[in-house]
Coordinates of C-alpha atoms (C1' of nucleotides) in Angstrom, one line a residue:
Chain A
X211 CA -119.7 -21.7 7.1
X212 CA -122.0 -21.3 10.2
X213 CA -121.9 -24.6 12.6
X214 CA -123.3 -24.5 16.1
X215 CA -120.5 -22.3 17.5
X216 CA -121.5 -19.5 14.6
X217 CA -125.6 -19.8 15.0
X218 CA -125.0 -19.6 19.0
X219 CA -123.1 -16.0 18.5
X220 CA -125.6 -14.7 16.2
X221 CA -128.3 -15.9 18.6
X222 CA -126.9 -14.4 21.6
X223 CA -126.3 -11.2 19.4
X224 CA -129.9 -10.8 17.9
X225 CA -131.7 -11.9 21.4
X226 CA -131.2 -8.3 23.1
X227 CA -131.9 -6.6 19.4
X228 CA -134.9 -8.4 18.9
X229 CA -136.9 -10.1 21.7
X230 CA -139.9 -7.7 22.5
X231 CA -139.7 -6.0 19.6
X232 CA -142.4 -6.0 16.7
X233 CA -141.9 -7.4 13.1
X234 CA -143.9 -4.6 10.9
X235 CA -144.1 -5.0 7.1
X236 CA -141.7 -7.5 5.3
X237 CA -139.7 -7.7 1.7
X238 CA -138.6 -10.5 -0.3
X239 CA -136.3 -10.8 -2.9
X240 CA -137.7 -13.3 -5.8
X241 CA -135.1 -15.4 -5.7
X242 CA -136.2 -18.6 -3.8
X243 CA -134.2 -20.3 -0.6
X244 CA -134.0 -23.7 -0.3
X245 CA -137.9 -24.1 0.4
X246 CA -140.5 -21.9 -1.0
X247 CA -141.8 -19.2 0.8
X248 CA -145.6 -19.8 1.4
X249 CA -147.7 -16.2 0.9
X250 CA -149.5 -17.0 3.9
X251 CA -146.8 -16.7 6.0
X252 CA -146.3 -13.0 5.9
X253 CA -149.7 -12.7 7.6
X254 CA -148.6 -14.5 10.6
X255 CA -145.4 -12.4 10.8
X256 CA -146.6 -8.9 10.6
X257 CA -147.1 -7.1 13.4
X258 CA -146.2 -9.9 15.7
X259 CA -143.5 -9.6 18.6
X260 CA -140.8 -11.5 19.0
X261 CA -140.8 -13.4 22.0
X262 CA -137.8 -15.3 22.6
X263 CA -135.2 -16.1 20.1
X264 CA -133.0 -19.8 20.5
X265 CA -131.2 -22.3 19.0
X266 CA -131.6 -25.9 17.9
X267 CA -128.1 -27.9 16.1
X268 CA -127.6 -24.9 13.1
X269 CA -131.4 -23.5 13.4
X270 CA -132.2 -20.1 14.3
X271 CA -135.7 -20.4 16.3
X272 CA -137.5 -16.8 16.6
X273 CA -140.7 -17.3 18.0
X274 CA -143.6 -14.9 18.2
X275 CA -146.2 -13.9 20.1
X276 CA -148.7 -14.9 17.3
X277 CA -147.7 -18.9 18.3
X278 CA -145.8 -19.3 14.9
X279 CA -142.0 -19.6 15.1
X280 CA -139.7 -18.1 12.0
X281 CA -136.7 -20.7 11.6
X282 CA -133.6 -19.6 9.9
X283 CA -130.5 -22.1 8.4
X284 CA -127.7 -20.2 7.2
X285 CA -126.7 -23.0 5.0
X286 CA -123.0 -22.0 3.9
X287 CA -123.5 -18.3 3.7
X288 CA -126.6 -17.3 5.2
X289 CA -126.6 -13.9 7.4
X290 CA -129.0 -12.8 9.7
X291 CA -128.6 -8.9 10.8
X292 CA -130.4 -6.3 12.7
X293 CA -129.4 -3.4 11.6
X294 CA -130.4 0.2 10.6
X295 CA -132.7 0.9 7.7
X296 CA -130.4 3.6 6.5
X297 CA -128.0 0.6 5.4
X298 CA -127.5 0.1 2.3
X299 CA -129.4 -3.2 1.2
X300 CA -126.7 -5.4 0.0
X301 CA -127.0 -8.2 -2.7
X302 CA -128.2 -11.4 -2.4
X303 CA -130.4 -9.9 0.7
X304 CA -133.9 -12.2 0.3
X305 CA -135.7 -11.3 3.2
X306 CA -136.1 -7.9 5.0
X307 CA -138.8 -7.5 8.3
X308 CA -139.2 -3.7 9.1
X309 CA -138.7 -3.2 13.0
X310 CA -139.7 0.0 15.4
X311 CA -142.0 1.6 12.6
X312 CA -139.2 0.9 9.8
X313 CA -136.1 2.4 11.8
X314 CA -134.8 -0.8 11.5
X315 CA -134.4 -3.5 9.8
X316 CA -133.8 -7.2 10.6
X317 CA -131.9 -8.7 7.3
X318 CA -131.5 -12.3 5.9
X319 CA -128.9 -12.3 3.5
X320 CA -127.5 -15.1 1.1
X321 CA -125.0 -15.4 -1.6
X322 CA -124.9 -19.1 -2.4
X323 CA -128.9 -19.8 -1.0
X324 CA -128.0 -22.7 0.8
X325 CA -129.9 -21.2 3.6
X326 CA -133.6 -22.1 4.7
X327 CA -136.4 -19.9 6.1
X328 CA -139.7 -20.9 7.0
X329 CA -142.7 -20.5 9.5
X330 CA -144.6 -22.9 11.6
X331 CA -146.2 -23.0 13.9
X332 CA -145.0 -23.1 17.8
X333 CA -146.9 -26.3 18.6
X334 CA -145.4 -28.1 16.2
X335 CA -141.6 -27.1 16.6
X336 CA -140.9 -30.3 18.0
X337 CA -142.7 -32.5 15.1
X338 CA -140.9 -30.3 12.8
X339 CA -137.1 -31.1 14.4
X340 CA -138.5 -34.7 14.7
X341 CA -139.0 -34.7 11.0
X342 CA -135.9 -33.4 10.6
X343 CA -134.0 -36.1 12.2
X344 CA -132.2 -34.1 14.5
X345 CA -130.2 -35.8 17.1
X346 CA -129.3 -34.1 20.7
X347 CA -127.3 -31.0 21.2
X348 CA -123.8 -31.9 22.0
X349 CA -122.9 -30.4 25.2
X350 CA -124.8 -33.1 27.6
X351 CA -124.6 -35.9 25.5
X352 CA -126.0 -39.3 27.7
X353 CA -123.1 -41.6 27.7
X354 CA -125.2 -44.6 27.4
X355 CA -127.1 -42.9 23.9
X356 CA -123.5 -41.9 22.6
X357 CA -121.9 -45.5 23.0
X358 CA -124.6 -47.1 21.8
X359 CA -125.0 -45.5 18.5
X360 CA -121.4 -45.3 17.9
X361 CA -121.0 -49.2 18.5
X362 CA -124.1 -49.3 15.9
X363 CA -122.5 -48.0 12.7
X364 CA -118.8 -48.9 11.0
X365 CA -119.0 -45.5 9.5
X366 CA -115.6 -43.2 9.5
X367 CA -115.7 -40.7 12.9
X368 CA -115.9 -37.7 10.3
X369 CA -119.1 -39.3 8.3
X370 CA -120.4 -39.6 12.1
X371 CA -120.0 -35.9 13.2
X372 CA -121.2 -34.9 10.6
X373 CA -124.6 -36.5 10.3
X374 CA -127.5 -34.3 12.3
X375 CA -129.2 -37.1 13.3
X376 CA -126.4 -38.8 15.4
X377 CA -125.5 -35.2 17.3
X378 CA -126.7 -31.7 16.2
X379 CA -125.0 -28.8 15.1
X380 CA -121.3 -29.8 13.7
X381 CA -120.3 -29.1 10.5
X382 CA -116.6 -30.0 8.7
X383 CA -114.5 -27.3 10.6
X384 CA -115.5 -28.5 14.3
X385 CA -115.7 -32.0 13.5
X386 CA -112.0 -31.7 12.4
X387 CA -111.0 -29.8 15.0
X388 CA -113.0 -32.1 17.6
X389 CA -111.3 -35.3 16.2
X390 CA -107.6 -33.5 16.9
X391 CA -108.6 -32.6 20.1
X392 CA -109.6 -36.3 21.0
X393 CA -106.6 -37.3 18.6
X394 CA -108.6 -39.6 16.4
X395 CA -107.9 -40.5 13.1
X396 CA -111.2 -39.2 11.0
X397 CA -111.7 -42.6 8.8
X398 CA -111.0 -44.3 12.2
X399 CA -114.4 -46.7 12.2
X400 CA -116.8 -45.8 14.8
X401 CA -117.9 -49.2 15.8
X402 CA -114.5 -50.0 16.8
X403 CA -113.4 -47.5 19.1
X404 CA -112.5 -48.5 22.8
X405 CA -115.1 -47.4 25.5
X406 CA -112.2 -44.5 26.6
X407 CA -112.0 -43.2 22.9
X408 CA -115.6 -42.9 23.2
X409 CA -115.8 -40.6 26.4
X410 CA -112.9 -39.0 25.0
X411 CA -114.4 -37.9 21.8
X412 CA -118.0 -37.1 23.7
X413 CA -116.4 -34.6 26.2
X414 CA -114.3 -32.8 23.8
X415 CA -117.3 -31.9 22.0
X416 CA -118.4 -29.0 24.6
X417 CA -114.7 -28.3 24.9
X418 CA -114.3 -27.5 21.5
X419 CA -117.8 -25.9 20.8
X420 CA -117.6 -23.8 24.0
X421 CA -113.9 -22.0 23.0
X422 CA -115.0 -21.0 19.4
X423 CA -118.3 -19.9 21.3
X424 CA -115.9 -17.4 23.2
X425 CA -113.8 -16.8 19.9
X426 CA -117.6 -15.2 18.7
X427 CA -117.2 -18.0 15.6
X428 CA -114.6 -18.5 12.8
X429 CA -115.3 -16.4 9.9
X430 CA -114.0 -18.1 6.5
X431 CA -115.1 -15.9 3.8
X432 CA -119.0 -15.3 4.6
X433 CA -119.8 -15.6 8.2
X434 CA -120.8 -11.9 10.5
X435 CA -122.2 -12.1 13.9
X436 CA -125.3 -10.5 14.4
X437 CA -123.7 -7.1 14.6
X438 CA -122.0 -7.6 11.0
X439 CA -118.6 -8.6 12.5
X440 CA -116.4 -11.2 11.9
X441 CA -115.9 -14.1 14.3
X442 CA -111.8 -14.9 15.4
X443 CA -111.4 -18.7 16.2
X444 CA -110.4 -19.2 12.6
X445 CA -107.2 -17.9 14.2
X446 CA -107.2 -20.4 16.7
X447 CA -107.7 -24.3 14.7
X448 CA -105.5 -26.4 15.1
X449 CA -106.0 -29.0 12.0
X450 CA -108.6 -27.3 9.8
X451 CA -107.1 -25.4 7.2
X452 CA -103.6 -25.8 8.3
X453 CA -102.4 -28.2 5.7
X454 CA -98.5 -28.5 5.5
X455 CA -97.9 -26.7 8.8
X456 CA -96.3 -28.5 11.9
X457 CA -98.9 -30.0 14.6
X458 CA -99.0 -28.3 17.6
X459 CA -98.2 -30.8 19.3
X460 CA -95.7 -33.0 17.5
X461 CA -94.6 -30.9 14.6
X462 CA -95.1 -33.5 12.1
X463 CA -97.4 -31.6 9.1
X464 CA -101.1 -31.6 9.1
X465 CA -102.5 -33.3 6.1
X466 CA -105.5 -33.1 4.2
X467 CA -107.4 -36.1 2.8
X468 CA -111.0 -36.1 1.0
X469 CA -113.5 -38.4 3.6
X470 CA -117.5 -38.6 3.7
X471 CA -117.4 -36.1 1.0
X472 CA -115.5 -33.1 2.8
X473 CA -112.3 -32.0 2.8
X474 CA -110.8 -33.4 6.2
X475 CA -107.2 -32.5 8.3
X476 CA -105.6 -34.4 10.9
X477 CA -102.2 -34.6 12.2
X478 CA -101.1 -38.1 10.6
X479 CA -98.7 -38.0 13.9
X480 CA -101.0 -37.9 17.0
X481 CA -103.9 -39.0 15.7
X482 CA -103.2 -42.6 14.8
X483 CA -104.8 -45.6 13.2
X484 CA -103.9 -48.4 14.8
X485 CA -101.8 -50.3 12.1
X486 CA -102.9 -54.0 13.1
X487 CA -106.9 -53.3 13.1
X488 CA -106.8 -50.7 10.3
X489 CA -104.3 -52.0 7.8
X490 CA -106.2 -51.0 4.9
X491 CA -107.3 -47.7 6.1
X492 CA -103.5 -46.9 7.6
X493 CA -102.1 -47.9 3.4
X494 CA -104.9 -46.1 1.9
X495 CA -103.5 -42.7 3.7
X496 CA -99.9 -44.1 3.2
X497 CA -99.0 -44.6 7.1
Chain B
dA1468 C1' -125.8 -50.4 5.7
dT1469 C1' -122.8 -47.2 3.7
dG1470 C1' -120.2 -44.5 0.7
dC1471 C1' -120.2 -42.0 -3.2
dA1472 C1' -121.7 -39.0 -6.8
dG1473 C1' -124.8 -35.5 -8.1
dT1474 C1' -127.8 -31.6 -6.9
dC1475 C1' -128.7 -26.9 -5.5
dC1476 C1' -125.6 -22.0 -5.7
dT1477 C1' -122.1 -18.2 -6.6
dG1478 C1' -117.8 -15.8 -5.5
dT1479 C1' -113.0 -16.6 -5.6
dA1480 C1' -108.7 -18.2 -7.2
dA1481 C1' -105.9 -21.0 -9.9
dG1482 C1' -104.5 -22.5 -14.5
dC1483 C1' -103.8 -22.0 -19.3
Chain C
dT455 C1' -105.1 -10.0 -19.9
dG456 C1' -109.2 -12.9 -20.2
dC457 C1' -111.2 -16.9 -20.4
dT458 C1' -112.4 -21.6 -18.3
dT459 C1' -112.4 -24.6 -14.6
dA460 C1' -112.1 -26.2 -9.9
dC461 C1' -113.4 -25.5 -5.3
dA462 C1' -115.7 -24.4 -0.9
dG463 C1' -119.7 -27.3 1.6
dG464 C1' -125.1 -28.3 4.5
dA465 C1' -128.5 -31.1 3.4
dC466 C1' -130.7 -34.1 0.6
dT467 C1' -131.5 -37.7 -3.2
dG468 C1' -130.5 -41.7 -5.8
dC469 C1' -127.6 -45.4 -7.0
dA470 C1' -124.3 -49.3 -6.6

DNA sequence: ATGCAGTCCTGTAAGC
DNA sequence: TGCTTACAGGACTGCA
């Protein structure tokens, strides 16, 4: 599942295979994405060159020299290639742009079509994010912002992370892994943490982010890089997916509870509720 | 305000 | 062995 640490590889990959090169003739598969694809776009695509290539929370952002960006979710399964055009075109591939005179080929690919692509236009990148909802990248989060929209809502921590509009870019794998880092409980309410658990959680963000960065990604089942290879900080969590082994730092065995929706791990021993504020939550998960 | 269920989707794996 | 069912979840909608 591509969060920020996924999208950021793939950037980084695509940037030197892409930026100053031109988009020629593009495919489509009929199968629609999560939003139609408008016929007008491919008029504004071909034969434009790619100027710079970024990214925004989980959007790709390639913009072109004809002032219209091409934005790119992955969704859960979305891949996003350049690659040569003597590859074979495997399934569920919905969009195909022809580079260097059809050499090449730059390939969006996606099984479950989760994933999103769509043109606009550069001037109106930041409307478009704005309409969107979506809240500041996490690495340089403002202390003041952070604290005051966490004192704002009783939600759990885990419904928080996960919401776009509060910070951009985390999905269910690095907001578990976050919350062990900063050894808070996921259902802990985020109205009610102390100033310190605050900071805490808000500077392990980048920590967390920036070492699966390095690791290239975690690859799960669907997620390449923009080569085609798979990422290796799935080998490195330390709560997600680890269900029933010791914590790395107490021993005591990770569990896994369902919260906002998602599957959710945590090490019931360091990352405490405390019992007198969060009775309820504290029987609910049997502590 | 907030959580929860349902929606989209399909490959994989478990269960009978 | 072969079928059915549950599950994974990013983003969104509608409901209680």
């Amino acid at each position: 599942m591509p969060e920020l640490p996924e999208v950021e590889t793939i950037v980084r990959d695509l940037r030197p295979a892409l930026v100053g090169r031109r988009l020629g003739p593009m495919r489509k598969s009929t199968r629609s994405l999560r939003s139609p694809w408008k016929r007008s776009w491919r008029r504004h695509l071909r034969g434009a060159c790619v100027r710079s290539i970024e990214r925004r929370g989980k959007w790709i952002i390639i913009s072109l020299d004809s002032e219209v960006c091409l934005l790119v979710h992955l969704g859960m399964t979305g891949q996003l290639r350049v690659m040569p055009a003597s590859e074979p075109v495997a399934p569920h591939t919905h969009l195909i742009f022809h580079l260097d005179g059809g050499r090449a080929h730059l390939r969006f690919r996606d099984v479950r079509r989760f994933g999103q692509a769509t043109v606009i236009e550069t001037r109106s990148l930041a409307a478009f994010f704005d309409r969107t909802r979506l809240g500041p990248e996490p690495f340089k989060l403002d202390a003041s912002y952070w604290d005051q929209t966490l004192g704002a809502t009783r939600r759990s921590l885990k419904a928080v992370l996960l919401d776009q509009s509060v910070v951009a870019g985390i999905g269910n794998i690095y907001a578990d892994e976050a919350l062990f880092e900063a050894r808070l409980h996921p259902a802990r309410s985020a109205c009610r943490l102390t100033a310190a658990e605050r900071g805490r959680l808000r500077q392990v963000l980048p920590k967390v982010l920036n070492r699966a960065i390095e690791g290239r990604g975690s690859t799960i089942r669907d997620y390449v890089d923009g080569a085609g290879q798979v990422g290796g900080y799935q080998n490195e969590f330390r709560a997600y997916g680890r269900t029933g082994e010791p914590c790395q730092r107490c021993a005591r065995p990770i569990r896994r509870v369902r919260l906002a929706g998602r599957s959710t791990h945590y090490c019931p021993g360091c990352q405490n509720l405390r019992p007198a504020t969060h009775a309820r939550v504290n029987a609910e998960f049997g502590e």
